Coordinates of C-alpha atoms in Angstrom, one line a residue:
M1 CA 134.4 88.9 89.3
A2 CA 131.1 87.9 90.9
D3 CA 128.2 86.9 88.6
K4 CA 125.6 89.5 88.1
P5 CA 122.5 88.9 90.2
T6 CA 119.4 87.5 88.4
K7 CA 116.6 90.0 88.3
G8 CA 113.5 88.8 90.2
L9 CA 115.5 85.9 91.7
A10 CA 114.7 83.8 88.6
D11 CA 116.1 80.2 88.9
V12 CA 117.4 81.0 92.5
V13 CA 116.5 78.2 94.9
A14 CA 115.2 80.0 98.0
A15 CA 114.1 77.0 100.1
S16 CA 113.6 73.2 100.1
T17 CA 110.0 72.1 100.2
A18 CA 108.0 68.9 100.1
L19 CA 104.7 70.7 99.4
S20 CA 104.5 71.2 95.7
D21 CA 106.6 70.8 92.5
I22 CA 106.4 72.0 88.9
D23 CA 107.8 70.5 85.7
G24 CA 107.7 73.6 83.6
Q25 CA 108.8 71.8 80.4
A26 CA 106.1 69.2 80.6
G27 CA 103.5 71.5 82.1
R28 CA 102.9 69.4 85.2
L29 CA 102.1 70.4 88.8
F30 CA 102.3 68.1 91.9
Y31 CA 101.1 68.4 95.5
R32 CA 103.3 66.3 97.7
G33 CA 104.0 64.0 94.8
Y34 CA 100.4 63.8 93.5
D35 CA 99.8 65.1 89.9
I36 CA 97.2 67.9 89.9
H37 CA 95.4 66.0 87.1
D38 CA 94.8 63.1 89.6
L39 CA 93.5 65.5 92.3
A40 CA 91.3 68.1 90.5
G41 CA 87.7 66.9 90.4
R42 CA 88.5 63.7 92.4
T43 CA 89.8 65.0 95.7
T44 CA 87.9 67.6 97.7
F45 CA 89.5 70.9 98.9
E46 CA 89.3 69.6 102.5
E47 CA 91.3 66.5 101.5
T48 CA 93.8 68.7 99.6
A49 CA 94.2 71.1 102.6
H50 CA 94.8 68.1 104.8
L51 CA 97.4 66.8 102.3
L52 CA 99.3 70.1 102.3
Q53 CA 99.1 70.8 106.1
Y54 CA 99.5 67.3 107.5
G55 CA 101.4 65.6 104.7
T56 CA 99.0 62.9 103.7
L57 CA 95.7 62.4 102.0
P58 CA 93.4 61.7 104.9
T59 CA 91.6 58.5 105.8
R60 CA 87.8 58.8 106.3
E61 CA 88.4 59.2 110.1
Q62 CA 91.1 61.8 109.6
L63 CA 88.9 63.7 107.1
S64 CA 86.0 63.7 109.6
T65 CA 88.3 65.0 112.4
Y66 CA 89.7 67.7 110.1
G67 CA 86.3 68.7 108.9
E68 CA 85.1 69.1 112.4
E69 CA 88.0 71.3 113.1
L70 CA 87.2 73.5 110.1
V71 CA 83.6 73.8 111.2
R72 CA 84.7 75.0 114.7
G73 CA 87.2 77.4 113.1
R74 CA 84.5 79.2 111.1
T75 CA 83.4 81.3 114.1
L76 CA 84.9 84.8 113.9
G77 CA 86.5 86.4 117.0
T78 CA 85.3 89.6 118.6
L79 CA 88.0 91.8 117.0
A80 CA 87.2 90.8 113.4
E81 CA 83.5 90.7 114.1
A82 CA 83.3 94.2 115.5
N83 CA 85.2 95.8 112.7
I84 CA 83.9 94.2 109.5
A85 CA 81.3 96.9 108.7
E86 CA 83.8 99.8 109.1
I87 CA 86.4 98.0 107.1
A88 CA 84.0 97.2 104.3
E89 CA 83.1 100.9 104.1
K90 CA 86.7 102.1 103.9
Q91 CA 88.7 99.4 102.2
A92 CA 88.8 97.6 98.9
P93 CA 88.6 93.8 99.0
M94 CA 92.2 92.8 99.3
E95 CA 93.0 95.6 101.7
A96 CA 90.1 94.6 103.8
L97 CA 91.2 90.9 104.0
R98 CA 94.7 92.0 104.9
T99 CA 93.2 94.0 107.8
L100 CA 90.7 91.3 108.9
V101 CA 93.3 88.5 108.9
S102 CA 95.5 90.7 111.1
L103 CA 92.6 91.2 113.5
A104 CA 91.8 87.5 113.4
G105 CA 95.4 86.9 114.7
G106 CA 94.5 88.9 117.8
D107 CA 91.4 86.7 118.3
D108 CA 93.3 83.4 117.9
P109 CA 93.7 81.4 121.1
D110 CA 97.1 80.1 119.9
K111 CA 98.4 83.5 118.9
D112 CA 101.3 83.4 121.4
T113 CA 102.9 80.2 120.3
N114 CA 104.5 78.7 117.1
A115 CA 104.5 75.2 118.5
P116 CA 103.8 72.6 115.8
E117 CA 100.4 71.5 117.2
A118 CA 99.3 75.2 117.6
N119 CA 100.4 76.0 114.1
L120 CA 98.2 73.1 112.7
R121 CA 95.2 74.5 114.7
K122 CA 95.9 78.0 113.4
A123 CA 96.2 76.6 109.8
A124 CA 92.8 75.0 110.1
R125 CA 91.2 78.2 111.5
L126 CA 92.7 80.4 108.9
T127 CA 91.5 78.0 106.1
A128 CA 88.0 77.9 107.6
Q129 CA 87.7 81.6 108.3
Q130 CA 89.0 83.0 105.0
P131 CA 85.8 82.2 103.0
I132 CA 83.7 83.5 105.8
L133 CA 85.7 86.8 105.9
V134 CA 85.2 87.3 102.1
A135 CA 81.5 86.6 102.3
R136 CA 80.9 88.8 105.4
Y137 CA 82.9 91.6 103.9
H138 CA 80.8 91.5 100.7
A139 CA 77.6 91.4 102.7
A140 CA 78.7 94.4 104.8
R141 CA 79.5 96.5 101.8
T142 CA 76.3 95.7 100.0
G143 CA 74.1 96.1 103.0
T144 CA 72.9 92.5 103.0
T145 CA 73.2 89.5 105.4
V146 CA 74.7 86.1 104.8
P147 CA 73.3 82.8 105.9
D148 CA 75.2 81.2 108.8
P149 CA 77.7 78.6 107.7
D150 CA 76.0 75.2 107.4
P151 CA 78.1 72.6 109.3
E152 CA 76.9 69.9 106.9
L153 CA 78.3 71.8 103.8
S154 CA 81.8 71.9 102.4
V155 CA 84.0 74.9 102.2
A156 CA 83.0 75.3 98.5
A157 CA 79.3 74.9 99.0
N158 CA 79.2 77.3 102.0
F159 CA 81.1 79.9 100.2
L160 CA 78.8 79.9 97.1
L161 CA 75.8 79.9 99.4
Q162 CA 77.0 82.9 101.3
I163 CA 78.2 84.9 98.3
T164 CA 75.2 84.3 96.0
G165 CA 72.5 83.9 98.7
R166 CA 71.1 80.8 97.1
T167 CA 71.8 77.1 97.5
P168 CA 74.2 76.2 94.8
G169 CA 73.7 73.3 92.5
E170 CA 75.7 70.1 93.0
R171 CA 77.7 70.5 89.8
E172 CA 78.5 74.2 90.7
V173 CA 79.9 73.0 94.0
E174 CA 81.9 70.3 92.3
I175 CA 83.4 72.8 89.9
F176 CA 84.2 75.4 92.5
D177 CA 85.7 72.8 94.8
A178 CA 88.0 71.8 91.9
C179 CA 88.9 75.4 91.5
L180 CA 90.0 75.6 95.1
V181 CA 92.1 72.4 94.7
L182 CA 93.7 73.9 91.6
H183 CA 94.7 77.1 93.4
A184 CA 95.8 75.6 96.7
D185 CA 99.6 75.8 96.2
H186 CA 102.1 76.6 93.5
T187 CA 105.7 76.3 94.8
M188 CA 107.7 79.5 95.5
N189 CA 105.4 82.1 94.0
A190 CA 105.6 85.7 95.2
S191 CA 103.0 85.5 98.0
T192 CA 104.3 82.1 99.3
F193 CA 107.8 83.5 99.3
A194 CA 106.6 86.6 101.3
A195 CA 105.0 84.3 103.8
R196 CA 108.1 82.2 104.2
V197 CA 110.4 85.2 104.6
C198 CA 108.1 86.5 107.4
A199 CA 107.9 83.0 109.0
A200 CA 111.7 82.6 108.8
T201 CA 112.0 85.5 111.4
L202 CA 110.0 83.2 113.7
S203 CA 107.1 85.6 113.4
D204 CA 103.6 84.1 113.8
M205 CA 101.4 82.4 111.2
H206 CA 98.9 85.3 111.0
S207 CA 101.7 87.8 110.3
A208 CA 103.1 85.6 107.6
V209 CA 99.7 85.2 106.0
V210 CA 99.2 89.0 106.1
A211 CA 102.5 89.4 104.2
A212 CA 101.2 86.9 101.7
I213 CA 97.9 88.7 101.2
G214 CA 99.6 92.0 100.7
T215 CA 101.8 90.4 98.0
L216 CA 98.8 88.6 96.4
K217 CA 97.1 91.9 96.1
G218 CA 99.4 93.1 93.3
P219 CA 98.1 92.8 89.7
L220 CA 101.2 90.9 88.6
H221 CA 100.3 88.1 91.0
G222 CA 96.8 87.5 92.2
G223 CA 95.1 90.4 90.6
A224 CA 95.4 89.1 87.1
N225 CA 92.1 87.1 87.1
E226 CA 90.1 90.2 87.8
Q227 CA 91.9 92.0 85.0
V228 CA 91.1 89.2 82.6
M229 CA 87.3 89.7 83.3
R230 CA 87.7 93.5 82.9
T231 CA 89.3 92.9 79.5
L232 CA 86.5 90.6 78.4
E233 CA 83.9 93.1 79.5
S234 CA 85.6 95.9 77.5
L235 CA 85.5 94.0 74.2
D236 CA 82.7 93.7 71.7
A237 CA 81.9 90.0 71.1
G238 CA 81.9 90.5 67.4
S239 CA 85.4 91.9 67.0
V240 CA 87.5 90.1 69.7
A241 CA 90.2 89.0 67.3
Q242 CA 90.9 92.4 65.8
A243 CA 90.7 94.2 69.1
V244 CA 93.3 91.8 70.6
R245 CA 95.6 92.1 67.6
D246 CA 95.3 95.9 67.9
R247 CA 96.2 95.9 71.6
L248 CA 99.1 93.5 71.1
S249 CA 100.4 95.7 68.2
A250 CA 100.2 98.7 70.4
G251 CA 102.4 96.9 73.0
E252 CA 99.7 96.3 75.5
K253 CA 99.8 93.2 77.7
I254 CA 96.8 90.9 77.6
M255 CA 96.5 89.5 81.1
G256 CA 96.1 85.8 81.7
F257 CA 98.7 84.6 79.3
G258 CA 102.3 83.3 79.8
H259 CA 104.0 82.1 82.9
R260 CA 107.5 82.4 84.1
V261 CA 107.6 78.7 85.1
Y262 CA 105.6 76.9 82.4
K263 CA 106.9 76.5 78.9
T264 CA 103.7 74.9 77.7
E265 CA 100.1 75.1 78.9
D266 CA 99.6 75.7 82.6
P267 CA 98.0 72.3 83.7
R268 CA 95.4 74.2 85.8
A269 CA 94.2 76.0 82.7
T270 CA 93.4 72.7 81.1
H271 CA 90.8 72.0 83.7
L272 CA 89.5 75.6 84.0
R273 CA 88.9 75.8 80.2
K274 CA 86.5 72.8 80.4
M275 CA 84.8 74.2 83.4
S276 CA 84.3 77.6 81.7
Q277 CA 82.7 75.9 78.7
E278 CA 80.5 73.7 80.8
L279 CA 79.2 76.6 83.0
G280 CA 78.8 78.9 80.0
E281 CA 76.7 76.4 78.1
A282 CA 74.7 75.6 81.3
S283 CA 74.0 79.3 81.8
G284 CA 72.4 79.7 78.4
D285 CA 74.9 82.4 77.4
D286 CA 78.4 81.2 76.7
T287 CA 79.5 84.5 75.1
Y288 CA 82.3 85.1 77.5
Y289 CA 83.6 81.6 77.1
R290 CA 83.6 81.9 73.3
M291 CA 85.3 85.3 73.5
S292 CA 87.9 83.7 75.7
K293 CA 88.6 80.9 73.3
E294 CA 88.9 83.4 70.5
M295 CA 91.4 85.5 72.6
E296 CA 93.3 82.4 73.4
E297 CA 93.7 81.5 69.7
V298 CA 94.8 85.0 68.7
V299 CA 97.3 85.4 71.5
F300 CA 98.9 82.0 70.7
E301 CA 98.9 82.7 67.0
T302 CA 100.5 86.2 67.5
K303 CA 102.7 85.7 70.6
G304 CA 103.0 81.9 71.1
L305 CA 101.7 82.3 74.6
Y306 CA 99.5 79.8 76.5
P307 CA 96.8 80.8 78.9
N308 CA 97.7 80.6 82.6
V309 CA 95.5 79.7 85.6
D310 CA 94.0 83.2 85.7
F311 CA 92.6 83.3 82.2
Y312 CA 89.8 80.8 82.4
A313 CA 89.4 81.1 86.2
A314 CA 87.9 84.5 85.4
T315 CA 85.0 83.2 83.4
V316 CA 84.5 80.3 85.7
Y317 CA 84.1 82.6 88.7
H318 CA 81.8 84.9 86.7
Y319 CA 79.5 82.0 85.7
L320 CA 79.4 80.9 89.4
G321 CA 78.0 84.4 90.3
I322 CA 81.1 85.7 92.1
P323 CA 81.5 89.5 91.8
T324 CA 84.5 90.4 89.7
D325 CA 86.4 92.4 92.4
L326 CA 86.2 89.3 94.6
F327 CA 88.2 87.1 92.2
T328 CA 91.5 87.7 93.9
P329 CA 90.0 87.2 97.4
V330 CA 88.7 83.9 96.2
F331 CA 92.3 83.0 95.2
S332 CA 93.2 83.7 98.8
V333 CA 90.5 81.4 100.1
S334 CA 92.2 78.5 98.3
R335 CA 95.8 79.5 98.7
M336 CA 95.4 79.8 102.5
S337 CA 95.8 76.1 102.7
G338 CA 99.2 76.3 100.9
W339 CA 100.4 79.4 102.7
T340 CA 99.8 77.9 106.1
A341 CA 101.4 74.7 105.1
H342 CA 104.5 76.6 104.0
V343 CA 104.7 78.4 107.3
I344 CA 104.5 75.1 109.1
E345 CA 107.3 73.7 106.9
Q346 CA 109.4 76.8 107.4
H347 CA 109.1 76.7 111.2
A348 CA 109.9 73.0 111.2
D349 CA 113.4 73.5 109.7
N350 CA 114.0 77.2 110.0
R351 CA 116.8 79.5 108.8
L352 CA 116.5 83.2 108.4
I353 CA 116.0 84.1 104.7
R354 CA 118.4 86.9 104.1
P355 CA 119.6 87.2 100.4
D356 CA 122.5 89.4 99.4
S357 CA 122.2 92.4 97.1
E358 CA 124.3 94.2 94.5
Y359 CA 125.1 97.8 95.4
I360 CA 124.8 100.1 92.3
G361 CA 124.9 103.5 94.0
E362 CA 127.7 106.1 94.4
R363 CA 130.9 105.4 96.3
D364 CA 133.5 107.5 98.1
Q365 CA 131.1 110.3 98.8
K366 CA 132.5 113.1 101.0
W367 CA 130.4 114.6 103.7
K368 CA 129.9 118.4 103.8
P369 CA 128.2 120.6 106.4
I370 CA 124.8 121.7 105.4
S371 CA 126.1 125.3 105.0
E372 CA 128.3 124.0 102.2
R373 CA 125.9 121.8 100.2

């Protein structure tokens, strides 16, 4: 008798990859063999994107060339440009990004080829355009304008400038850049798997990324960071512990805790906790950080669960001035580097991803004419 299938494909190896790896028991994450603790805060997002897409940390010359490609890629095409205002009026953030990336596919000069060189160019354009799309969408829905991207600024600095309308501080840029590095890739998560399934049909990179964005939209994946902030905003700072215990006793799930892969603390949360504390103290009001710490202690005491990447990312983004409903789009700004790298890897050694299924429906049914049913 065949083994029963594992729900959610847990522990099923769906693909071989050289992009990232997780040691869940030790709580470690690696990008192409580099420990995330060595990269976060020491390697820029641009270097990390190059590492994922090209396979190596860049030399100065390679980083300069890649940076120039990102700057060129920031210009939106006519399809996306012409539709941002109407999309912003009718669609929520992740729905809008799904639509805008699809339109960007129509604008892309390499849209009709999956050749390796073309895929690398598309990967750079998508990585460059995603923060611009988020910022332009936000401006359109709020009736404001955004500064043009500054070719001298990094992805992180440009995004904060366009979202907040002010020149960010050096330390703010460093922290947000580290956030982008921490979120860049995470093995075979749901959105990455969706992208690879699409790419495995030999569909194009933009289609695969649209599949990933649609998957990231779900609250059990990318939407958790927004829900963490909503939870914090719903609590009274003076009664956090009791409120969390009451919710847990009632069977409610507290978002931002636990992870299917990690059996100890998510290594990304280790960095984000420190960033949240630093930004909270620098802002002059670290209430949300202190509330988060109290929540963390209660959840661990009650359930034995550690915070995951979403938990402290929420307060970091809040202190950086990013609107709460853009937290998941910000996730996509970073993860674009990983999604595109996975599409490149899938196309390089492709096989159609077609899992089996277990049929649990009726058998031996007999057809009857509609007059006899």
